[in-house]
Amino acid sequence: MTKEIVIVGAGFAGVSAARTLAKKLKKDKEVNITLIDKNSFHTYMTELHEVAGGRVEANAIKYDLQRIFKKYPKVQLVTDKVLRIDYDKKEVIAEHQTLKFDYLLLAMGGEANDFGTPGVKEHAFTLWSIEAAERLHDHILDACQRAAIEHDPAKRRALLTFTVIGAGFTGIEMIGELIDWVPILAKEYKLDKDEFSLKVVEAMPTILNMVTEKEQTKALRYLKKKGVELILGDGVSSVEEGTLNLASGKAIPTYTAVWTAGVKANTDTADFEIEQARAGRLVANEFMEAKGKENVYVAGDLVYYEENGQPTPQIVQAAEQTGHTAAHNIIAAITGGKKEAFKGKYDGFMVSIGSKYGVAFLNNKFHLSGFLAMAVKHLINLVYFLSISSFYNIGAYLRHEFFDIKHKRNIFGGMTSSKGNNLWMVPLRVYFGSMWLFEGLKKAFGWFGTTSWLGNDIVFPFEWLKDPVSGASEAATEEVAHQIFALNYTYGEEPMQVLKEMPDWFEAIMKIMMPNQDVALFMQKMMTFLEIAIGLALIAGLFVWLISALTIMLVAMFSLSGMFYWVNMWFVPVAIALMNGAGRAFGLDYWVMPWIGNKLDRWIYGKPKHIYSKK
Ligand SMILES: Cc1cc2nc3c(=O)[nH]c(=O)nc-3n(C[C@H](O)[C@H](O)[C@H](O)COP(=O)(O)OP(=O)(O)OC[C@H]3O[C@@H](n4cnc5c(N)ncnc54)[C@H](O)[C@@H]3O)c2cc1C
């Protein structure tokens, strides 16, 4: 008879279990696997703070389940919210359907635990689901909107005070996002940056207790440097509309209190009739079998299983590993194989503090911080998608975190943003710059047997510059005909010059600009240096718009002077393409142009304010 396996929850534990089952039971026609989740996507929980803090859109961390399980058609997906379990009839009862099961795995995760603190439910925000993250994000925007039209400075400051309660990884990652977001919000809503304040309240005297003192100290230093006020060793007694009350009696005026101080089991499972332990987690044995229930398993944040006197940590690796153990033991139960006891193996912790800084303690030996810690965090996320064979999601992750990123919010300061195609212009810009540099150096040093433009021979092939007696510059004139803005096209067919002769009107202008040999000598030297400078500026990405425009002008001048080949006319479309901000990706314009823009803007218009009033 066909056996029905039902997994509830497509989080890290559920996905890990479903994949293990689908792989191992691929050929078993007598087994059906169903994965049911209230959402049609897997929420990448570890990045919730990025959504709440406006770094990425909510869609960026919703990974479509059909894509994840494309390779595993054995896993049937169901989108529905599970309400209860009927163990006698062996049924999972959801809002819109009932599923029969022979083996059941509960992997429904956790939720924020407010320990019954008064006012948290009504007035604080949490961060343990995509809905909660979106709610917090929208609220922060709303608070800024309200602050922008608020005339009372005290109320405005309270609206702009964002307080995170709890200094575990969720809390610190959230405040990190706010550090990055505040300057952007201040600009968008024309608010004074100094009126914003960021606070962390923690009952313990330390932060980030899962890493070593070394990381804690670095994280503390970074937070303080960024102006975060840390209130340590003080708990929250209650939350009211507009006020956070602390155990010490202190009151913080704030409309944004984010509660990250605890996790408990998903309360949807409260009536599942399985013994509960601390924080409502469902008790299971070492095989992840639910206590007192046959063929029912629990995994992830939801399970309570003690290893070395400690419950399994509520982290991704524990979720995946408990999910794997449960799956293995379901297979053992079906096939009569040997059961496997859970053995946790954790590689450490990585905590991001905003998009550019992080701390990590890995494998109980490696201490990382800053860029490296963040780079490793991105790498681990990519490895996760690789581990679930989701190449589509590798692409999606890179797109969301690097190529589509706004406001420079990644470790590369947004230079990887492909908006405006700046990133893909970098090789073209460097190549174009190298061409100019090469041409300038060739002229300077007289490479390939040409006359140096820095010497005392005139190289311009213009009649009026020839010495009437000696005919000097004749030789140079001959040579120039072959190496004018040439990049050496002397092999193969003789390339065609744009104009063989200078038009009369242009000659008249040139005669004014270059009336005699002395001026011509000066001009040819200046041209050489100019070409070198153009090359270097393009390679460095400095003033690329201006320089590109200059190159178009020079091409026009060279062409009219009878010194430019048609084959090099690609200079013009390339210069036009580079004018689209090509210096802003891996180029100095990335810093220089906004700096100039800001200075000019302030100089011309003054500082924008959120409320204008008569002086
Ligand atoms: C902001 C934040 C940052 C974090 N950072 C890290 C980190 O850096 N490293 C780390 O290791 N861990 C981190 N964690 C913890 C980690 O995300 C969790 O330990 C992990 O998600 C637990 O996996 P899970 O499968 O048990 O539950 P979840 O991932 O929560 O999945 C539970 C699933 O069950 C579904 N579900 C719930 N109720 C129902 C229902 N009634 N019916 C149907 N489906 C339901 C949900 O939709 C969800 O898909 C972080 C958590 C947060 C919130």
XYZ file of C-alpha atoms and ligand atoms in Angstrom:
668
model
C 0.000 0.000 0.000
C 1.232 3.540 -0.799
C 2.786 5.347 2.131
C 2.074 9.039 2.547
C 4.793 11.254 4.015
C 3.657 14.766 4.886
C 6.108 17.533 5.850
C 4.633 20.685 7.361
C 6.770 23.798 6.870
C 9.115 24.575 3.965
C 11.750 26.362 6.008
C 15.354 25.192 6.275
C 14.352 22.010 8.143
C 11.421 21.103 5.882
C 13.349 21.716 2.645
C 16.318 19.701 3.897
C 14.057 16.784 4.895
C 12.037 16.859 1.667
C 15.197 16.782 -0.455
C 16.710 13.895 1.519
C 13.478 11.917 1.208
C 13.029 12.702 -2.487
C 16.604 11.704 -3.272
C 16.582 8.473 -1.346
C 13.056 7.390 -2.271
C 13.251 8.564 -5.868
C 12.501 5.157 -7.333
C 10.054 3.986 -4.671
C 6.635 4.132 -6.313
C 4.982 3.101 -3.060
C 5.823 6.385 -1.350
C 4.327 9.848 -1.837
C 5.939 12.955 -0.349
C 3.936 16.118 0.273
C 5.407 19.393 1.483
C 2.849 21.827 2.809
C 3.555 25.439 3.712
C 1.290 28.421 4.226
C 3.359 30.217 1.577
C 4.281 29.175 -1.936
C 7.876 30.162 -1.242
C 10.730 29.368 1.107
C 11.506 32.386 3.250
C 15.225 32.983 3.550
C 14.814 33.872 7.217
C 18.416 34.851 7.839
C 17.964 37.900 5.603
C 14.711 39.180 7.095
C 16.526 42.200 8.518
C 17.528 43.200 4.976
C 13.852 43.471 4.046
C 12.904 45.257 7.270
C 15.850 47.631 6.819
C 15.056 48.481 3.200
C 18.186 46.891 1.714
C 16.360 44.426 -0.547
C 12.734 44.023 -1.624
C 10.665 41.361 0.132
C 10.658 39.318 -3.083
C 14.428 38.981 -2.850
C 14.180 36.530 0.054
C 11.105 34.633 -1.123
C 12.427 31.612 -3.001
C 9.734 29.943 -5.050
C 9.267 26.328 -3.925
C 8.465 25.013 -7.389
C 11.866 26.201 -8.564
C 13.618 24.640 -5.568
C 11.904 21.279 -6.170
C 11.999 21.275 -9.963
C 14.589 18.489 -9.797
C 12.465 16.502 -7.339
C 9.058 15.881 -8.931
C 8.387 13.332 -6.200
C 7.766 16.195 -3.799
C 4.228 17.457 -4.210
C 3.789 21.005 -3.059
C 0.718 22.239 -1.250
C 0.117 25.829 -0.199
C -2.158 25.964 2.807
C -2.073 26.849 6.475
C -2.091 23.833 8.784
C -4.558 24.168 11.655
C -4.405 20.884 13.536
C -3.514 17.224 13.405
C -5.927 14.312 13.863
C -3.659 11.513 15.055
C -6.437 8.891 15.174
C -7.467 9.439 11.591
C -3.862 10.256 10.616
C -4.852 13.522 8.993
C -3.291 16.953 8.684
C -6.112 19.468 8.683
C -5.383 22.684 6.830
C -7.600 25.647 6.029
C -8.562 24.411 2.581
C -7.871 20.697 2.604
C -7.124 17.605 4.621
C -4.065 15.473 3.935
C -3.712 11.824 4.932
C -0.373 10.808 6.399
C 1.469 7.678 7.459
C 4.551 9.626 8.486
C 4.424 13.228 9.548
C 7.241 15.740 10.010
C 6.482 18.995 11.775
C 8.959 21.749 10.821
C 6.972 24.917 11.349
C 9.719 27.001 12.917
C 9.459 29.559 15.652
C 8.208 33.022 16.389
C 9.190 35.938 18.595
C 8.877 35.315 22.317
C 7.890 38.425 24.273
C 7.776 36.564 27.601
C 4.423 38.250 28.253
C 5.996 41.712 28.480
C 3.082 44.189 28.579
C 2.492 46.174 25.416
C 4.843 44.210 23.120
C 2.003 42.620 21.144
C 0.193 45.922 20.698
C 3.012 48.437 20.244
C 6.239 46.657 19.318
C 7.409 45.023 16.101
C 8.948 41.589 15.693
C 11.205 40.041 13.080
C 10.473 36.359 12.714
C 8.464 36.119 9.495
C 8.346 37.812 6.112
C 5.080 39.486 7.073
C 6.678 40.895 10.244
C 9.669 42.188 8.273
C 7.441 43.924 5.727
C 5.313 45.410 8.504
C 8.381 46.865 10.210
C 9.740 48.212 6.922
C 6.452 49.957 6.105
C 6.193 51.323 9.624
C 9.650 52.922 9.450
C 8.738 54.646 6.190
C 5.489 55.805 7.774
C 7.347 57.128 10.851
C 9.644 59.166 8.586
C 6.675 60.446 6.609
C 4.993 61.533 9.839
C 8.210 63.068 11.186
C 8.621 65.074 7.999
C 5.432 67.006 8.729
C 5.782 67.024 12.525
C 6.445 70.503 13.953
C 7.011 69.403 17.548
C 10.759 68.576 17.789
C 10.299 66.164 20.735
C 7.653 64.136 18.925
C 9.688 64.245 15.744
C 12.724 62.853 17.560
C 10.583 60.097 19.082
C 9.327 59.201 15.606
C 12.921 59.050 14.422
C 14.158 56.960 17.353
C 14.461 53.304 16.364
C 15.067 50.967 19.278
C 15.967 47.313 19.004
C 15.362 45.153 22.051
C 17.804 42.263 22.289
C 21.449 42.120 21.250
C 21.510 38.612 19.782
C 22.202 38.145 16.074
C 18.690 39.156 15.029
C 18.834 42.423 16.990
C 22.357 43.367 15.956
C 21.693 42.511 12.303
C 18.577 44.692 12.443
C 20.335 47.696 13.971
C 23.106 47.237 11.387
C 20.582 47.658 8.573
C 19.216 50.770 10.252
C 22.730 52.243 10.422
C 22.866 51.975 6.631
C 19.285 53.070 6.052
C 19.131 56.222 8.201
C 21.231 58.486 5.915
C 19.115 57.363 2.944
C 15.867 58.016 4.809
C 17.155 61.390 5.988
C 17.858 62.374 2.411
C 14.631 61.003 0.959
C 12.429 62.679 3.551
C 14.608 65.803 3.835
C 15.061 65.148 7.541
C 18.000 66.163 9.690
C 20.251 63.129 10.139
C 21.117 64.278 13.645
C 17.490 63.971 14.721
C 17.535 60.214 14.122
C 18.727 57.953 16.897
C 19.429 54.255 17.024
C 19.372 52.336 20.284
C 19.862 48.767 21.437
C 18.460 47.638 24.772
C 19.837 44.390 26.187
C 19.183 42.843 29.597
C 22.594 41.139 29.649
C 25.757 43.206 30.112
C 27.187 41.943 26.786
C 26.111 41.597 23.155
C 26.264 38.733 20.645
C 26.815 36.006 23.193
C 27.184 33.304 20.546
C 30.589 34.664 19.377
C 33.818 35.266 21.296
C 34.829 38.363 23.208
C 36.988 39.385 20.259
C 33.987 39.665 17.920
C 31.872 41.239 20.632
C 34.448 43.977 21.154
C 34.738 44.640 17.424
C 30.979 44.742 16.986
C 30.627 47.105 19.957
C 33.301 49.398 18.590
C 31.637 49.489 15.177
C 28.186 50.180 16.619
C 29.512 53.002 18.780
C 31.427 54.481 15.873
C 28.197 54.548 13.910
C 26.433 56.402 16.714
C 24.317 53.551 18.112
C 23.463 53.970 21.796
C 23.828 50.680 23.660
C 21.816 50.287 26.857
C 23.184 47.093 28.366
C 22.179 45.354 31.581
C 18.680 46.822 31.492
C 15.498 45.001 30.514
C 12.216 46.217 29.074
C 9.334 46.410 31.531
C 6.613 47.534 29.102
C 5.957 49.139 25.747
C 3.443 51.905 25.214
C 2.478 53.898 22.159
C 5.430 56.267 21.796
C 7.367 55.056 24.870
C 9.578 52.154 25.848
C 9.829 51.634 29.607
C 12.930 49.990 31.011
C 13.337 47.970 34.201
C 15.632 50.662 35.572
C 12.785 53.165 35.379
C 14.197 54.918 32.336
C 11.705 55.744 29.581
C 12.732 56.012 25.928
C 10.455 58.086 23.715
C 10.151 55.960 20.578
C 7.483 54.849 18.143
C 9.604 52.001 16.839
C 10.475 49.254 19.310
C 11.673 46.085 17.582
C 11.441 43.033 19.807
C 14.132 40.461 19.015
C 14.800 39.316 22.570
C 13.573 35.743 22.354
C 12.287 32.906 20.192
C 9.585 30.412 20.995
C 7.897 27.610 19.129
C 5.372 28.502 16.460
C 2.134 28.941 18.415
C 0.175 27.270 15.598
C 1.514 24.052 17.134
C 0.279 24.813 20.655
C -2.697 22.411 20.250
C -0.790 19.661 18.518
C -0.918 17.548 21.704
C 2.819 16.945 21.790
C 4.700 17.544 25.036
C 6.161 21.021 25.136
C 9.408 22.100 26.764
C 10.985 25.524 27.229
C 9.453 28.213 24.988
C 6.765 25.808 23.783
C 9.156 23.706 21.699
C 7.930 20.180 20.948
C 9.880 17.442 22.673
C 11.504 14.779 20.507
C 14.067 12.023 21.098
C 17.462 11.673 19.413
C 15.734 10.303 16.290
C 13.586 13.436 16.073
C 10.522 11.330 16.905
C 7.896 13.369 18.711
C 7.496 12.252 22.309
C 4.473 9.980 22.696
C 3.428 10.018 19.049
C 4.100 7.221 16.637
C 5.476 8.069 13.191
C 5.434 11.769 13.989
C 8.719 13.685 13.794
C 9.751 17.234 14.689
C 12.673 19.319 13.326
C 14.153 22.795 13.132
C 13.439 25.656 15.517
C 10.323 23.822 16.640
C 12.003 20.748 18.082
C 13.225 20.448 21.664
C 16.014 17.957 21.908
C 18.871 18.291 24.370
C 22.384 17.469 23.317
C 25.115 17.769 25.962
C 22.584 19.338 28.315
C 21.659 22.073 25.835
C 18.667 22.239 23.482
C 19.609 22.276 19.791
C 20.298 25.884 18.803
C 17.690 27.729 16.755
C 19.941 28.260 13.780
C 19.986 27.174 10.143
C 22.509 24.372 10.508
C 20.585 22.783 13.373
C 17.369 23.099 11.346
C 18.906 21.402 8.318
C 20.572 18.688 10.351
C 17.484 17.843 12.438
C 15.474 17.823 9.189
C 17.975 15.418 7.672
C 17.899 13.126 10.733
C 14.090 13.045 10.722
C 14.070 12.215 6.993
C 16.643 9.468 7.458
C 14.603 7.911 10.243
C 11.352 8.085 8.260
C 13.121 6.126 5.516
C 14.420 3.682 8.135
C 10.877 3.227 9.445
C 9.545 2.556 5.933
C 12.346 0.295 4.757
C 13.208 -1.317 8.065
C 16.707 0.185 8.035
C 18.867 1.341 10.936
C 17.826 4.504 12.740
C 20.259 7.403 12.999
C 20.662 9.448 16.179
C 21.038 13.214 15.827
C 24.516 14.629 16.187
C 24.838 18.366 15.754
C 27.825 19.874 13.967
C 27.940 23.624 13.798
C 30.491 25.716 11.926
C 30.075 28.928 13.883
C 28.344 32.250 13.536
C 28.397 35.126 11.095
C 26.693 38.346 11.994
C 26.234 41.168 9.511
C 26.114 44.694 10.894
C 24.730 46.465 7.865
C 25.769 45.707 4.332
C 29.491 46.369 4.621
C 30.591 45.174 8.040
C 30.269 41.919 9.884
C 31.909 39.683 12.453
C 32.290 35.932 12.337
C 33.708 33.147 14.441
C 34.094 29.972 12.447
C 35.025 26.395 13.300
C 35.980 27.458 16.809
C 39.175 28.987 15.485
C 38.759 31.574 12.755
C 37.981 35.148 13.750
C 36.820 37.324 10.858
C 35.545 40.855 10.665
C 34.717 43.588 8.194
C 34.732 42.933 4.455
C 36.003 39.368 4.816
C 33.269 38.342 7.250
C 30.636 39.763 4.923
C 32.186 38.136 1.875
C 32.119 34.778 3.672
C 28.483 35.349 4.632
C 27.548 35.890 0.979
C 29.580 32.846 0.033
C 27.792 30.689 2.611
C 24.431 31.814 1.258
C 25.526 30.855 -2.248
C 26.784 27.518 -0.966
C 23.362 26.944 0.607
C 21.669 27.358 -2.768
C 24.293 25.125 -4.307
C 23.610 22.515 -1.623
C 19.939 22.486 -2.552
C 20.943 22.438 -6.248
C 19.086 25.643 -6.895
C 21.089 27.335 -9.631
C 18.206 29.630 -10.405
C 18.392 30.929 -6.842
C 22.151 31.452 -7.040
C 21.419 33.820 -9.914
C 18.528 35.414 -8.037
C 20.686 35.944 -4.938
C 23.518 37.535 -6.919
C 20.998 39.732 -8.696
C 19.296 40.923 -5.516
C 22.416 41.375 -3.399
C 24.806 42.702 -6.023
C 23.428 43.631 -9.421
C 20.064 45.174 -8.469
C 21.232 46.692 -5.191
C 20.260 50.279 -4.518
C 21.949 52.957 -2.417
C 25.363 51.252 -2.541
C 24.280 48.724 0.089
C 26.729 45.883 -0.392
C 30.375 45.119 0.334
C 31.406 46.657 -2.977
C 29.580 49.862 -2.121
C 27.088 49.223 -4.895
C 29.716 49.271 -7.645
C 28.389 45.936 -8.805
C 25.011 47.482 -9.525
C 24.153 46.808 -13.135
C 21.660 49.661 -13.242
C 22.558 51.808 -16.253
C 24.878 49.031 -17.394
C 27.821 50.761 -15.718
C 29.342 47.537 -14.499
C 29.458 45.967 -17.937
C 31.097 49.103 -19.319
C 34.207 48.700 -17.163
C 36.183 46.517 -19.625
C 35.225 48.812 -22.517
C 36.267 51.906 -20.579
C 39.619 50.395 -19.611
C 40.200 49.202 -23.192
C 39.328 52.587 -24.671
C 41.570 54.316 -22.122
C 44.414 51.920 -22.928
C 44.118 52.790 -26.626
C 44.543 56.487 -25.839
C 47.361 55.808 -23.410
C 49.145 53.618 -25.923
C 48.754 56.219 -28.670
C 50.043 58.974 -26.365
C 53.042 56.901 -25.242
C 53.810 55.940 -28.824
C 53.903 59.613 -29.736
C 55.970 60.507 -26.675
C 58.643 57.851 -27.160
C 58.503 57.517 -30.942
C 57.718 53.799 -30.769
C 57.711 51.619 -33.894
C 60.317 53.817 -35.573
C 58.097 56.900 -35.619
C 59.253 60.432 -34.848
C 58.733 61.438 -31.239
C 56.170 64.213 -30.901
C 58.168 65.559 -27.967
C 61.250 66.251 -30.103
C 62.024 69.271 -32.256
C 60.657 67.920 -35.563
C 57.231 69.001 -36.606
C 55.077 65.988 -37.350
C 51.917 67.701 -38.591
C 51.511 67.168 -42.338
C 50.354 70.743 -42.960
C 51.701 72.663 -45.931
C 52.034 76.013 -44.213
C 54.281 74.524 -41.488
C 56.891 73.188 -43.931
C 60.257 74.896 -43.967
C 60.288 76.755 -47.303
C 64.044 76.284 -47.704
C 64.914 72.822 -46.367
C 61.495 71.251 -46.736
C 61.887 69.988 -43.144
C 59.009 68.049 -41.821
C 58.639 66.463 -45.255
C 59.914 63.157 -43.903
C 57.718 63.410 -40.881
C 54.811 64.201 -43.144
C 55.370 60.993 -45.101
C 55.594 58.986 -41.871
C 52.566 60.588 -40.306
C 50.459 59.517 -43.255
C 50.988 55.951 -42.007
C 50.815 56.364 -38.284
C 48.247 59.084 -37.717
C 45.840 58.015 -35.055
C 46.783 54.661 -36.372
C 47.016 51.959 -33.717
C 49.002 50.503 -36.575
C 46.898 49.450 -39.443
C 49.902 49.253 -41.724
C 49.541 45.521 -42.272
C 46.945 44.199 -44.674
C 45.035 46.725 -46.706
C 45.855 50.371 -46.469
C 43.097 51.872 -44.326
C 41.089 54.775 -45.680
C 41.498 58.225 -44.194
C 38.290 60.034 -43.244
C 39.473 63.073 -45.251
C 42.626 63.070 -47.338
C 42.779 66.851 -47.485
C 41.863 69.434 -44.911
C 38.765 71.456 -45.999
C 39.545 75.130 -46.676
C 37.414 76.485 -43.851
C 39.138 74.197 -41.338
C 42.551 75.074 -42.723
C 41.749 78.734 -42.118
C 40.968 77.981 -38.459
C 44.050 75.822 -38.052
C 46.247 78.515 -39.525
C 45.023 80.848 -36.805
C 45.542 78.218 -34.088
C 48.891 77.034 -35.390
C 50.365 79.987 -37.294
C 54.024 78.939 -37.213
C 56.441 76.132 -36.339
C 56.947 77.242 -32.729
C 53.259 77.053 -31.927
C 53.003 73.763 -33.831
C 55.811 72.256 -31.741
C 54.082 73.360 -28.583
C 50.767 71.950 -29.819
C 52.144 68.560 -30.737
C 53.771 68.213 -27.305
C 50.564 69.270 -25.611
C 48.606 66.771 -27.725
C 50.916 63.974 -26.613
C 50.433 64.760 -22.934
C 46.707 65.210 -23.480
C 46.374 61.762 -25.016
C 48.296 60.191 -22.120
C 46.093 62.062 -19.646
C 42.931 60.956 -21.489
C 44.093 57.361 -21.369
C 44.907 57.470 -17.654
C 41.654 59.250 -16.744
C 39.560 56.705 -18.649
C 41.361 53.776 -17.062
C 40.912 55.326 -13.599
C 37.298 56.239 -14.404
C 37.767 59.919 -13.614
C 35.575 62.571 -15.277
C 34.562 59.978 -17.843
C 31.672 62.017 -19.276
C 33.859 65.036 -19.905
C 36.813 63.036 -21.190
C 34.591 61.007 -23.523
C 33.100 64.221 -24.919
C 36.644 65.522 -25.424
C 37.636 62.385 -27.332
C 34.701 62.919 -29.719
C 35.888 66.476 -30.303
C 39.429 65.274 -30.922
C 38.247 62.625 -33.381
C 36.381 65.369 -35.259
C 39.531 67.506 -35.281
C 41.819 64.666 -36.389
C 39.370 63.698 -39.126
C 39.160 67.243 -40.456
C 42.951 67.489 -40.323
C 43.278 64.449 -42.580
C 44.802 62.491 -39.692
C 42.198 59.834 -38.886
C 41.213 56.518 -40.403
C 37.621 55.385 -40.868
C 38.463 52.091 -39.112
C 39.010 54.015 -35.897
C 35.635 55.693 -36.069
C 34.433 53.231 -33.373
C 35.946 55.768 -30.939
C 32.805 57.882 -31.320
C 30.083 55.339 -30.429
C 32.280 53.987 -27.625
C 32.756 57.481 -26.174
C 28.981 58.072 -26.360
C 28.326 54.771 -24.559
C 30.868 55.607 -21.835
C 29.162 58.936 -21.214
C 26.379 56.908 -19.564
C 28.179 57.004 -16.187
C 30.862 54.429 -17.023
C 33.239 55.885 -14.434
C 30.876 55.069 -11.596
C 31.637 51.366 -11.517
C 35.149 50.608 -10.317
C 36.200 54.134 -11.217
C 36.936 57.367 -9.377
C 33.730 58.996 -10.617
C 31.939 56.750 -8.121
C 33.192 59.069 -5.357
C 34.090 62.243 -7.200
C 30.841 62.898 -9.094
C 28.436 62.663 -6.080
C 30.866 64.811 -4.076
C 30.881 67.515 -6.752
C 27.105 67.143 -7.203
C 26.464 67.616 -3.484
C 28.777 70.592 -3.222
C 27.200 72.270 -6.238
C 23.696 71.465 -5.047
C 24.312 72.927 -1.575
C 26.105 75.937 -3.072
C 23.325 76.730 -5.528
C 20.190 75.725 -3.611
C 21.246 75.428 0.054
C 20.323 72.518 2.341
C 16.818 71.081 1.737
C 14.615 71.028 4.851
C 11.599 68.940 5.718
C 9.684 71.930 7.054
C 10.108 75.425 5.663
C 9.176 78.299 7.936
C 9.466 82.080 7.810
C 12.618 83.377 9.419
C 16.454 38.121 11.335
C 16.975 36.733 11.517
C 18.312 36.488 11.281
C 18.812 35.207 11.441
N 20.128 34.999 11.173
C 20.618 33.754 11.274
C 21.962 33.492 10.942
O 22.709 34.411 10.558
N 22.410 32.219 11.033
C 21.601 31.196 11.427
O 22.056 30.046 11.460
N 20.325 31.406 11.771
C 19.802 32.646 11.706
N 18.488 32.860 12.014
C 17.679 31.727 12.527
C 17.180 30.834 11.397
O 16.537 31.617 10.445
C 16.243 29.768 11.931
O 16.913 29.000 12.882
C 15.737 28.864 10.804
O 14.993 29.598 9.889
C 14.868 27.731 11.367
O 14.427 26.930 10.318
P 13.056 26.128 10.421
O 12.942 25.318 9.184
O 12.955 25.431 11.701
O 11.927 27.236 10.463
P 11.579 28.387 9.445
O 12.710 28.677 8.566
O 11.017 29.449 10.277
O 10.430 27.741 8.552
C 9.168 27.440 9.054
C 8.212 27.258 7.894
O 6.965 26.812 8.399
C 5.921 27.480 7.721
N 4.736 27.492 8.590
C 4.635 28.054 9.812
N 3.414 27.847 10.297
C 2.735 27.135 9.377
C 1.414 26.625 9.297
N 0.539 26.767 10.309
N 1.045 25.970 8.197
C 1.895 25.793 7.167
N 3.156 26.248 7.184
C 3.564 26.910 8.280
C 6.495 28.875 7.484
O 5.825 29.518 6.426
C 7.946 28.557 7.169
O 8.146 28.377 5.790
C 17.950 34.136 11.863
C 16.620 34.389 12.090
C 16.123 35.666 11.920
C 14.673 35.901 12.146
